[in-house]
Structures are given as structure tokens and as C-alpha cells.
């Protein structure tokens, strides 16, 4: 059934049902929320971030330098701090990515003018004539300062690929040991921070199957154990082991099986990293210039994440029935082939359009619906990169459409997930390989202190969708508020010259008896909030 047929059938069904209930309203679709039966808490960390020493991410994106004329806080771009704070950024992953497994933390401490210049993994991707040499001006103290300014928890990816357990343990002690204990704590104090950083989240390597060491899962599991057994116990850690390349054609389930098989009889990590890129690099799909099939292709590839989460969770359950280990989706985003960089040296930076915002809404709905499985997620990457919230170049700065989705979904952070029954049929869509099927509506909901938040995404380029959100169990809503992010042009984007082309606007939602009623525009993300009694 295509959307049009469904709309007719759905409308008749709804009218039929409503005739019985005496209500003077018909909708294309009815979804039901069971606010009285909330599920898992949606970890605020699902709305997390990631910055890497790569292209223009750290240098220029985050760090402008203490003597810069660009407004800054001790060298950190002030606008970045303010906006990250505004969306309640719960965490920040650093220093990579692939950079992490070549990074030696001692290079980034002490007198900044005497820090060494070192090799950066991303050199191999730099355009001819440009150079990625790492200046080490942004090290652990600068990173921690940024985290404190934003109010974000640090999540540090340690070097397993070219580092040693000793180097890792020293870094942990340097960060977390109280003053007056080990010498590394005194050194930290001498470098400006008397108080321990209290870093809890540690990634033990990154993509150890690729840039982090091209290992087999059993090789990595053996290294993982060596790296964590003598972990300095100043702050109770949340250790994250390298997990699969989820966007591989086969979902890379073999990595998960191999790692947990090799960990039998040993303490498993609390977190297992899952990387899932909506990877368009092998296709002709461009970041800023596209037609309907390319719009749908991105969304179609994006929603595969749900099955990848389910498959790996199931596999992990074979070894750990109690599911002590949770998933940490610490890299996700839409990754296009090169071509729309802010400037050639800002490798991996992309034009971000309404399509990426819609993809973000659908991704967050997946995370929310699987809240019990996911401890954390980190968008790759927050600024001047893949799927960024911000683009910056010198004094210029802009919030992308993706930023606004992070802002709209804030209400879910730390709230309890509410089950949603969503019977909206799939859409028949044109995609790269021909006709395909895509969920006709993406939805998730949460509740906190009787305040309900519902997020909905209509991926259709053709048709609006009128929806009746029924509150099960006799719940009643008081006044409801709506916010919509959309644009008549599917390719709409925010630029330095026109920074507010795509931004949220208030949207009408009616309360009708036990339901919330609204019409979702096509190609739109919507937030509905209300208090319920
Ligand atoms: O986010 C860009 C890169 O993608 C990261 O450095 C790496 O971990 C992944 O392959």
C-alpha cells in the first residue's frame, strides 16, 4: 500500500472509530502512548558529543587560541561553549577517533610554547600541500577546561594501538589521583589543576579492527585485559571496549562474537562501542545537492541502525544474559564523499541540510526506543566535520539544522521512555537501487514528572500526515505545545551568510479529549510537549 492509499484507508478507519466515540476529528494515523507504563530511563549521555584532532575540528572549531580576536574563554571559542551549554551537552569524547591511537598525552601538557609538534594520523587524508602536524596546544588541561565550561562529562579515548598499558595508567593517574598521592598528581597541579579531573569514562582504544591497530577480536580482547587489569582505582571507571563497525554490510557481528568469546571467564566491560555511520562515501550521493532518491537513500541507510542495535544486543546477551555490558554508540552520523568541505584542509567537513536533521530525529527516536540498551552515544563530530552541529571558520560561526534537533530532543534527556505503538505503514520510496520501503513515521516519547515529550518525524517529501496521539490508560493532557523544524526546500541549509534559514518554529497542537492532534508537515521533525493528569 502506498502512502496515498494508506491515507485514504487510514482516514476512513479513523473516521469510523471517531464516529463511535462522538469526536469531531479524523486523522490519517493514530499512535498510542502508554505514559502510565514508562520503561527505561533515557540516559542523558545518549545526546553526547565527540571532537577529534582532525581537519578544522579542534583547531579553529574549538580552539582559537588565547590571543585570538575571536571571542574566547582562555583560547576556547566562546560561541562553541555557549551553544554546547545551551543544549545541555552531557559529555564530550576526545581526542579521537583514529587520532587517539597515535596520541601520546604527555605531548599536550606543560608550557604550551614548549610542547612538541607531532605526527597526526589524518596527514594521509590532507590535500596536497597542506599539513596536519599536531601542535599540541589543546591537551588534557584545555580539554578539561572545555568540559567544565560546558558542564559536560569527559570521555577519553586512550591509545591502545601505539601506546602501552603504562602510558594509559599514567594518564589515568595524572587525571584522577588526589594531590599529595602519586607524583603525577603533583605534576598535574604544577600544570594548573590541583583538583583531580575525576574522569570516569575511558575508551580502551578506538576502532581496534581498523585504524586502532587492525586487530582480530581475540587479539584485541587480550590487549583489552592487559590495559584494564592494573587500572588505577581513583575514580570508579566506566570502561568502554572497542566494538563493531556496525555499518559494515554484515553488521560486523563477528567482532562482537569474537570479543565476548575471548572474554569468557573475565570481567566484561561496562560499555561496548558501536560505530554506525550512514556511509554514503561509496555512492554518488552528495551532501548539499540532491533529488528525492538521494533524500530517501540517506534515511533508508540511517534506519538500519535499529536492526544493528538489536542484533548486537542479542549477540551480547548470549554471553552476558544480565546485560551488564551496555552499548556505547560513540560514533554515528551521515558521512558523505568529499566535495562540500568548508575549506579543503577541513577534511571531512560537510554541508549539513534538512535531510541530515530529519536523519538525526529518526536516529534519536531509535536511541530512545532502545534506551535500556544504550548507555551513551556521541555524534561524529560536533563541529567542522561529519554530521556537525556547528560550522566555524575564523570569526564565522553557524548552527546547522542538526543543532536544532539536538535542542528539540533535550526534553528526553534523563526522562523515562514511554512505549509508542506506531501503526503507520511504510512508505514506498524511490532510492538508489529502485523502489524501497521506509517507516512512514518515526516516533519516540518520554515522561518526567508528568510532563510528556513526544518527538515525531515525517520523512515524506510528498505528503503531510495528520496524527492523533492517543494517551492510553485514561491519561488526559492539559495544554500542549509544539515545535517544528522544516523547510519547503529539502536541501535547505544554514550558511555563514544566512544562519537562520532552517530553525524551529512554534507549531499548533490541539488537545481533544484523551488525544493530542496535529498535522505533521512533510519533511519535518516535530516536538510536542504537554503536562498530563
Ligand atoms: O569520525 C571520523 C573517523 O571515523 C574517526 O576518527 C574514526 O574512529 C572513524 O573511522
Coordinates of C-alpha atoms and ligand atoms in Angstrom, one line a residue:
X1 CA 0.0 0.0 0.0
X2 CA 1.5 3.4 -0.9
X3 CA 1.1 6.4 1.3
X4 CA -1.9 7.8 -0.6
X5 CA -3.8 4.6 -0.4
X6 CA -3.0 4.3 3.3
X7 CA -4.1 7.9 3.9
X8 CA -7.5 7.1 2.4
X9 CA -7.8 3.8 4.3
X10 CA -6.4 5.3 7.5
X11 CA -8.7 8.3 7.3
X12 CA -11.8 6.1 6.8
X13 CA -10.8 3.8 9.7
X14 CA -10.1 6.8 11.9
X15 CA -13.4 8.4 10.9
X16 CA -15.2 5.2 11.7
X17 CA -13.6 4.9 15.1
X18 CA -14.2 8.5 15.9
X19 CA -17.8 8.3 14.8
X20 CA -18.3 5.8 17.5
X21 CA -16.6 7.9 20.1
X22 CA -18.5 11.0 19.1
X23 CA -15.3 13.0 18.4
X24 CA -15.4 15.5 15.6
X25 CA -11.9 14.8 14.3
X26 CA -10.3 12.4 11.8
X27 CA -6.6 11.6 11.4
X28 CA -4.5 9.8 8.9
X29 CA -2.9 7.8 11.7
X30 CA -3.4 7.2 15.3
X31 CA -0.5 6.3 17.6
X32 CA -0.9 5.3 21.2
X33 CA 1.3 6.3 24.1
X34 CA 1.4 4.3 27.4
X35 CA 2.5 7.0 29.7
X36 CA 1.4 5.0 32.7
X37 CA 3.9 2.2 31.8
X38 CA 7.2 4.0 31.4
X39 CA 10.2 2.0 30.5
X40 CA 14.0 2.6 30.9
X41 CA 15.5 5.9 31.7
X42 CA 16.9 7.6 28.6
X43 CA 20.5 8.2 29.6
X44 CA 21.2 11.9 29.0
X45 CA 24.5 10.6 27.6
X46 CA 22.7 9.4 24.5
X47 CA 22.8 13.1 23.4
X48 CA 26.6 13.2 23.6
X49 CA 29.4 14.7 21.6
X50 CA 32.7 14.0 20.0
X51 CA 35.7 16.2 18.9
X52 CA 38.9 14.9 17.3
X53 CA 42.2 16.4 16.2
X54 CA 41.2 16.2 12.6
X55 CA 40.9 19.0 10.0
X56 CA 39.2 22.0 11.5
X57 CA 37.5 20.3 14.4
X58 CA 39.8 21.2 17.3
X59 CA 42.0 23.9 15.8
X60 CA 39.6 26.7 14.7
X61 CA 36.4 24.8 15.5
X62 CA 37.0 24.6 19.3
X63 CA 40.4 26.2 19.9
X64 CA 41.1 29.6 18.6
X65 CA 44.0 30.4 20.9
X66 CA 44.4 32.8 23.8
X67 CA 45.5 35.7 21.6
X68 CA 42.7 35.4 19.1
X69 CA 40.4 38.3 18.2
X70 CA 37.6 35.7 18.1
X71 CA 35.7 35.8 21.4
X72 CA 37.2 33.0 23.5
X73 CA 37.5 31.7 27.0
X74 CA 41.2 31.1 27.6
X75 CA 41.6 30.1 24.0
X76 CA 38.3 28.1 23.6
X77 CA 35.8 29.5 21.1
X78 CA 33.1 31.2 23.3
X79 CA 30.3 30.6 20.9
X80 CA 31.0 26.9 20.9
X81 CA 30.9 26.8 24.7
X82 CA 27.7 28.9 24.9
X83 CA 25.8 26.7 22.4
X84 CA 27.0 23.4 23.8
X85 CA 25.9 24.6 27.2
X86 CA 22.6 25.7 25.8
X87 CA 21.8 22.3 24.5
X88 CA 23.0 20.7 27.8
X89 CA 25.8 18.7 26.1
X90 CA 26.2 15.9 28.6
X91 CA 29.6 14.6 27.5
X92 CA 32.4 15.1 25.2
X93 CA 34.5 12.4 23.7
X94 CA 38.2 13.3 22.8
X95 CA 40.9 13.1 21.4
X96 CA 39.7 10.7 18.6
X97 CA 38.7 8.7 16.7
X98 CA 41.7 7.4 14.7
X99 CA 43.8 10.2 16.1
X100 CA 43.5 8.6 19.6
X101 CA 45.6 5.6 18.9
X102 CA 48.6 7.7 17.8
X103 CA 48.2 10.3 20.6
X104 CA 50.7 10.5 23.5
X105 CA 49.1 12.6 26.2
X106 CA 52.4 13.9 27.7
X107 CA 52.9 15.9 24.4
X108 CA 49.9 18.0 25.4
X109 CA 50.8 19.2 28.9
X110 CA 53.1 21.8 30.3
X111 CA 54.2 25.2 28.9
X112 CA 52.3 25.5 25.6
X113 CA 55.2 27.2 23.8
X114 CA 57.5 24.2 24.5
X115 CA 55.1 21.4 23.5
X116 CA 56.3 19.2 20.7
X117 CA 54.9 19.2 17.2
X118 CA 53.9 15.7 16.4
X119 CA 52.5 13.5 13.6
X120 CA 48.7 13.3 13.1
X121 CA 47.1 10.2 11.7
X122 CA 45.0 12.3 9.4
X123 CA 48.0 13.6 7.5
X124 CA 47.4 10.9 4.9
X125 CA 44.0 12.4 4.1
X126 CA 45.2 16.0 3.8
X127 CA 45.0 17.7 0.4
X128 CA 48.3 18.1 -1.4
X129 CA 50.3 21.0 0.0
X130 CA 48.5 21.0 3.4
X131 CA 49.8 19.7 6.6
X132 CA 48.2 18.2 9.7
X133 CA 51.1 18.5 12.1
X134 CA 49.8 18.4 15.7
X135 CA 50.8 21.5 17.7
X136 CA 49.6 20.0 21.0
X137 CA 48.2 23.4 22.0
X138 CA 45.0 21.7 23.0
X139 CA 45.8 18.9 25.5
X140 CA 44.2 17.4 28.6
X141 CA 44.1 20.6 30.6
X142 CA 42.4 22.5 27.8
X143 CA 40.0 19.7 27.2
X144 CA 39.0 19.5 30.9
X145 CA 38.6 23.3 30.9
X146 CA 36.2 23.0 28.0
X147 CA 34.3 20.2 29.7
X148 CA 33.9 22.3 32.8
X149 CA 32.8 25.4 30.9
X150 CA 30.1 23.3 29.1
X151 CA 29.2 21.2 32.1
X152 CA 30.0 18.0 30.0
X153 CA 31.5 14.8 31.4
X154 CA 34.8 13.9 29.8
X155 CA 35.0 10.7 27.8
X156 CA 38.6 10.0 26.9
X157 CA 39.7 7.5 24.2
X158 CA 43.0 6.0 25.3
X159 CA 45.8 5.0 23.0
X160 CA 45.9 1.2 22.7
X161 CA 47.1 1.0 19.1
X162 CA 50.5 2.6 19.6
X163 CA 50.6 3.1 23.4
X164 CA 51.2 0.9 26.3
X165 CA 49.3 -0.1 29.5
X166 CA 51.8 2.0 31.5
X167 CA 51.2 5.1 29.4
X168 CA 47.4 4.6 29.8
X169 CA 47.7 4.1 33.6
X170 CA 49.9 7.1 33.9
X171 CA 47.3 9.2 32.1
X172 CA 44.5 7.9 34.4
X173 CA 46.7 8.7 37.5
X174 CA 47.5 12.1 36.1
X175 CA 43.8 12.9 35.7
X176 CA 42.4 11.3 38.8
X177 CA 44.9 10.9 41.6
X178 CA 44.4 13.4 44.5
X179 CA 47.1 15.9 45.2
X180 CA 49.7 14.6 47.6
X181 CA 49.4 11.0 46.5
X182 CA 51.4 10.0 43.4
X183 CA 53.9 12.3 41.8
X184 CA 51.8 12.6 38.6
X185 CA 49.1 14.3 40.7
X186 CA 51.7 16.9 41.8
X187 CA 52.6 17.3 38.2
X188 CA 49.0 18.0 37.2
X189 CA 48.8 20.6 40.0
X190 CA 52.1 22.2 38.7
X191 CA 50.4 22.4 35.3
X192 CA 47.5 24.3 36.7
X193 CA 44.9 21.8 38.1
X194 CA 45.2 20.9 41.8
X195 CA 41.8 19.2 41.8
X196 CA 41.6 15.7 40.2
X197 CA 39.7 15.7 37.0
X198 CA 37.6 12.7 38.1
X199 CA 37.4 11.2 34.6
X200 CA 35.1 8.2 34.7
X201 CA 34.5 7.3 31.0
X202 CA 37.6 5.7 29.3
X203 CA 37.6 4.2 25.9
X204 CA 40.1 1.4 25.7
X205 CA 41.2 2.1 22.1
X206 CA 39.2 3.1 19.1
X207 CA 38.3 1.0 16.0
X208 CA 40.9 -1.5 17.0
X209 CA 39.8 -3.6 14.0
X210 CA 41.0 -0.7 11.7
X211 CA 43.0 2.5 12.4
X212 CA 43.3 1.5 16.1
X213 CA 45.6 -1.5 15.3
X214 CA 44.0 -3.7 12.6
X215 CA 43.4 -6.4 15.2
X216 CA 41.3 -9.5 15.3
X217 CA 38.7 -9.5 18.1
X218 CA 40.6 -12.1 20.1
X219 CA 43.8 -10.1 19.8
X220 CA 42.1 -7.0 21.0
X221 CA 40.4 -8.8 23.9
X222 CA 43.8 -10.0 25.1
X223 CA 45.1 -6.4 24.9
X224 CA 42.0 -5.0 26.5
X225 CA 42.6 -7.2 29.5
X226 CA 46.2 -6.1 29.8
X227 CA 45.1 -2.4 29.6
X228 CA 42.5 -2.6 32.3
X229 CA 43.7 -5.1 34.8
X230 CA 46.0 -2.6 36.6
X231 CA 43.7 0.3 36.1
X232 CA 44.4 3.0 38.8
X233 CA 41.4 3.0 41.0
X234 CA 40.9 6.6 42.0
X235 CA 37.6 7.1 40.3
X236 CA 35.3 4.2 39.6
X237 CA 35.6 3.8 35.9
X238 CA 33.2 3.1 33.1
X239 CA 35.4 1.3 30.7
X240 CA 34.4 1.1 27.0
X241 CA 35.8 -1.7 24.9
X242 CA 36.1 -1.4 21.1
X243 CA 33.0 -2.8 19.4
X244 CA 32.0 -3.4 15.9
X245 CA 31.9 -1.5 12.7
X246 CA 28.1 -1.5 12.6
X247 CA 27.7 0.0 9.1
X248 CA 29.6 -2.9 7.5
X249 CA 27.5 -4.9 5.1
X250 CA 27.1 -7.8 7.5
X251 CA 26.8 -5.5 10.6
X252 CA 30.2 -6.9 11.8
X253 CA 28.5 -9.3 14.2
X254 CA 31.7 -11.4 14.1
X255 CA 33.6 -8.8 16.0
X256 CA 31.1 -8.9 18.9
X257 CA 31.0 -12.7 18.9
X258 CA 34.8 -12.9 18.8
X259 CA 35.4 -10.3 21.5
X260 CA 32.9 -11.8 24.0
X261 CA 34.0 -15.3 23.2
X262 CA 37.6 -14.3 24.1
X263 CA 36.4 -12.6 27.2
X264 CA 34.7 -15.7 28.7
X265 CA 35.8 -16.1 32.3
X266 CA 37.0 -12.4 32.6
X267 CA 35.2 -9.3 33.7
X268 CA 33.4 -7.8 30.7
X269 CA 33.4 -4.0 30.2
X270 CA 30.5 -1.8 31.2
X271 CA 30.4 -0.3 27.7
X272 CA 30.9 -1.8 24.3
X273 CA 31.4 0.7 21.5
X274 CA 29.3 0.5 18.3
X275 CA 30.2 2.7 15.4
X276 CA 27.4 3.3 12.9
X277 CA 27.9 5.7 10.0
X278 CA 25.2 6.3 7.4
X279 CA 28.0 5.9 5.0
X280 CA 27.3 7.4 1.6
X281 CA 31.0 7.5 0.5
X282 CA 30.7 4.6 -1.8
X283 CA 27.7 6.2 -3.6
X284 CA 27.2 9.3 -5.8
X285 CA 25.0 10.9 -3.1
X286 CA 26.2 14.4 -2.4
X287 CA 25.9 16.4 0.8
X288 CA 24.2 19.5 -0.5
X289 CA 22.9 18.8 -3.9
X290 CA 20.4 16.0 -4.3
X291 CA 17.0 14.8 -5.5
X292 CA 14.3 12.7 -3.9
X293 CA 16.0 9.3 -4.3
X294 CA 19.1 10.6 -2.6
X295 CA 17.0 12.1 0.2
X296 CA 15.4 8.7 0.8
X297 CA 18.6 6.8 0.4
X298 CA 20.2 8.6 3.4
X299 CA 17.2 7.9 5.6
X300 CA 16.9 4.3 4.4
X301 CA 20.5 3.6 5.3
X302 CA 20.1 5.5 8.6
X303 CA 17.2 3.5 10.0
X304 CA 19.3 0.3 9.6
X305 CA 20.8 1.3 12.9
X306 CA 17.8 -0.1 14.7
X307 CA 18.5 -3.7 13.5
X308 CA 22.2 -3.3 14.1
X309 CA 21.5 -2.4 17.7
X310 CA 19.0 -5.3 18.1
X311 CA 21.4 -7.8 16.5
X312 CA 24.5 -6.9 18.6
X313 CA 22.4 -6.7 21.8
X314 CA 21.1 -10.2 21.1
X315 CA 24.6 -11.5 20.4
X316 CA 25.9 -9.9 23.6
X317 CA 23.1 -11.5 25.6
X318 CA 24.4 -14.9 24.6
X319 CA 27.5 -14.3 26.7
X320 CA 26.0 -11.9 29.3
X321 CA 22.4 -12.7 29.9
X322 CA 22.1 -10.0 32.6
X323 CA 23.4 -7.5 30.1
X324 CA 26.0 -5.9 32.4
X325 CA 27.6 -4.5 29.2
X326 CA 25.6 -1.7 27.5
X327 CA 26.1 -0.3 24.0
X328 CA 28.0 3.0 23.6
X329 CA 27.3 4.3 20.1
X330 CA 30.3 6.6 20.3
X331 CA 30.4 7.5 16.6
X332 CA 27.3 8.0 14.4
X333 CA 26.4 10.4 11.6
X334 CA 25.8 10.8 7.9
X335 CA 29.2 10.6 6.1
X336 CA 29.3 11.9 2.5
X337 CA 32.0 11.6 0.0
X338 CA 34.4 14.7 -0.1
X339 CA 33.2 17.7 -2.0
X340 CA 31.5 20.2 0.3
X341 CA 34.3 21.0 2.8
X342 CA 34.2 24.4 4.4
X343 CA 37.8 24.8 3.1
X344 CA 39.9 21.9 1.6
X345 CA 42.1 21.5 4.8
X346 CA 39.0 21.0 7.0
X347 CA 38.8 17.4 5.8
X348 CA 35.5 15.5 6.5
X349 CA 33.6 18.8 7.0
X350 CA 30.3 18.7 5.1
X351 CA 27.3 20.8 4.1
X352 CA 24.5 19.9 6.6
X353 CA 20.9 20.1 5.3
X354 CA 17.4 19.5 6.4
X355 CA 17.9 15.9 5.3
X356 CA 20.6 15.4 8.0
X357 CA 18.2 17.0 10.5
X358 CA 15.5 14.5 9.7
X359 CA 18.0 11.7 9.9
X360 CA 19.0 13.0 13.3
X361 CA 15.4 12.9 14.5
X362 CA 15.0 9.3 13.3
X363 CA 18.3 8.3 14.9
X364 CA 17.4 9.8 18.3
X365 CA 14.0 8.1 18.1
X366 CA 15.8 4.8 17.7
X367 CA 18.1 5.5 20.6
X368 CA 15.1 6.5 22.8
X369 CA 13.1 3.4 21.9
X370 CA 16.2 1.3 22.8
X371 CA 17.1 3.3 25.9
X372 CA 17.6 0.2 28.1
X373 CA 20.4 -1.0 25.8
X374 CA 22.3 2.3 25.2
X375 CA 24.5 3.9 27.9
X376 CA 25.9 6.6 25.6
X377 CA 26.0 7.9 22.1
X378 CA 28.3 10.5 20.5
X379 CA 27.6 12.3 17.3
X380 CA 30.6 12.3 14.9
X381 CA 31.5 15.1 15.2
X382 CA 30.3 18.2 16.9
X383 CA 31.9 20.9 14.8
X384 CA 33.5 21.2 11.3
X385 CA 33.2 17.5 10.5
X386 CA 30.7 14.8 9.6
X387 CA 27.2 15.5 10.8
X388 CA 28.2 18.6 12.7
X389 CA 26.1 20.9 14.8
X390 CA 28.3 23.8 14.1
X391 CA 30.5 25.1 11.2
X392 CA 33.2 27.6 12.0
X393 CA 35.9 29.4 10.1
X394 CA 37.8 32.2 11.8
X395 CA 35.2 34.7 13.0
X396 CA 32.4 33.0 11.2
X397 CA 30.2 30.5 13.0
X398 CA 26.8 28.9 12.2
X399 CA 24.5 26.4 13.8
X400 CA 23.4 23.7 11.4
X401 CA 19.9 22.2 11.1
X402 CA 21.3 19.2 13.2
X403 CA 22.0 21.6 16.1
X404 CA 18.3 22.4 16.3
X405 CA 17.3 18.7 16.5
X406 CA 19.7 18.3 19.5
X407 CA 18.0 21.3 21.1
X408 CA 14.4 19.9 20.4
X409 CA 15.2 16.5 21.8
X410 CA 16.6 17.8 25.1
X411 CA 13.4 17.1 26.9
X412 CA 14.1 13.3 26.5
X413 CA 17.4 13.5 28.4
X414 CA 17.1 11.6 31.7
X415 CA 13.3 11.1 31.3
X416 CA 11.7 7.7 31.2
X417 CA 11.0 6.2 27.8
X418 CA 7.3 5.8 27.0
X419 CA 6.2 2.9 24.8
X420 CA 4.7 4.1 21.5
X421 CA 2.5 2.0 19.3
X422 CA 3.1 3.3 15.8
X423 CA 1.0 1.5 13.2
X424 CA 1.8 3.9 10.3
X425 CA 2.5 1.8 7.3
X426 CA 5.8 2.0 5.4
X427 CA 6.2 4.4 2.5
X428 CA 7.1 3.2 -0.9
X429 CA 10.0 5.4 -1.8
X430 CA 12.4 5.8 -4.7
X431 CA 16.0 5.0 -3.6
X432 CA 19.3 4.5 -5.4
X433 CA 18.6 0.8 -6.2
X434 CA 15.0 1.4 -7.1
X435 CA 11.8 1.3 -5.0
X436 CA 12.2 0.6 -1.3
X437 CA 10.3 0.8 1.9
X438 CA 10.8 3.3 4.7
X439 CA 8.9 3.7 8.0
X440 CA 6.1 6.2 7.3
X441 CA 6.6 7.9 10.7
X442 CA 9.4 7.9 13.2
X443 CA 8.3 8.4 16.8
X444 CA 9.5 8.2 20.4
X445 CA 8.2 9.6 23.7
X446 CA 9.3 10.1 27.3
X447 CA 7.9 11.3 30.6
X448 CA 9.3 13.1 33.6
X449 CA 7.3 14.4 36.5
X450 CA 4.1 14.0 34.5
X451 CA 5.5 16.1 31.6
X452 CA 5.3 14.2 28.4
X453 CA 7.6 14.8 25.4
X454 CA 6.8 13.2 22.0
X455 CA 9.1 13.5 19.0
X456 CA 7.9 12.7 15.5
X457 CA 9.5 12.8 12.1
X458 CA 7.7 12.7 8.8
X459 CA 10.2 11.6 6.2
X460 CA 7.9 12.0 3.3
X461 CA 8.7 14.6 0.6
X462 CA 5.2 14.4 -0.7
X463 CA 2.5 14.4 1.9
X464 CA 1.8 15.8 5.3
X465 CA 0.5 13.4 7.9
X466 CA -2.3 14.2 10.3
X467 CA -1.8 12.3 13.5
X468 CA -3.9 11.6 16.6
X469 CA -1.7 10.8 19.6
X470 CA -3.9 8.8 21.9
X471 CA -3.0 8.7 25.6
X472 CA -3.7 5.2 26.9
X473 CA -5.0 4.4 30.4
X474 CA -7.3 7.4 30.8
X475 CA -4.5 10.0 30.9
X476 CA -5.5 13.5 30.0
X477 CA -3.3 16.2 28.6
X478 CA -3.5 19.8 29.6
X479 CA -2.4 22.4 27.1
X480 CA 0.1 21.1 24.6
X481 CA 3.0 23.0 22.9
X482 CA 4.5 22.1 19.5
X483 CA 7.8 23.0 17.8
X484 CA 8.6 22.1 14.2
X485 CA 11.8 22.0 12.1
X486 CA 11.1 22.0 8.4
X487 CA 11.6 24.0 5.2
X488 CA 9.9 24.0 1.8
X489 CA 13.3 23.1 0.2
X490 CA 14.6 19.7 1.2
X491 CA 18.1 20.9 0.5
X492 CA 17.8 23.9 2.9
X493 CA 20.8 24.6 5.0
X494 CA 22.3 27.3 7.2
X495 CA 25.3 29.2 6.0
X496 CA 27.6 31.8 7.4
X497 CA 25.7 34.4 5.3
X498 CA 22.2 33.1 6.1
X499 CA 22.5 31.3 9.5
X500 CA 18.7 31.1 10.3
X501 CA 17.4 29.6 7.1
X502 CA 16.4 26.4 8.9
X503 CA 15.3 26.9 12.5
X504 CA 12.4 25.6 14.7
X505 CA 9.1 27.4 14.9
X506 CA 6.1 27.1 17.2
X507 CA 3.5 24.6 15.9
X508 CA -0.1 24.2 16.8
X509 CA -1.2 21.1 18.7
X510 CA -4.8 20.6 19.8
X511 CA -5.9 18.6 22.9
X512 CA -9.1 16.7 22.0
X513 CA -10.3 14.5 24.9
X514 CA -7.7 11.8 25.5
X515 CA -5.6 12.8 22.5
X516 CA -3.2 15.3 21.0
X517 CA -4.0 16.2 17.5
X518 CA -1.7 17.7 14.9
X519 CA -0.8 17.7 11.3
X520 CA 2.9 16.9 10.5
X521 CA 4.2 18.8 7.6
X522 CA 6.1 16.8 5.0
X523 CA 9.9 16.6 5.6
X524 CA 9.7 17.7 9.2
X525 CA 10.8 17.0 12.8
X526 CA 8.3 17.8 15.5
X527 CA 8.4 18.1 19.3
X528 CA 5.1 18.0 21.3
X529 CA 5.2 18.6 25.0
X530 CA 2.3 18.6 27.4
X531 CA 1.5 18.0 31.1
X532 CA -0.7 15.0 31.8
X533 CA -3.0 14.3 34.7
Ligands
LIG1 O1 34.9 10.4 12.8 C1 35.9 10.2 11.8 C2 36.6 8.9 12.0 O2 35.7 7.9 11.7 C3 37.1 8.6 13.3 O3 38.4 9.1 13.5 C4 37.2 7.1 13.3 O4 37.1 6.5 14.5 C5 36.1 6.7 12.3 O5 36.5 5.8 11.3

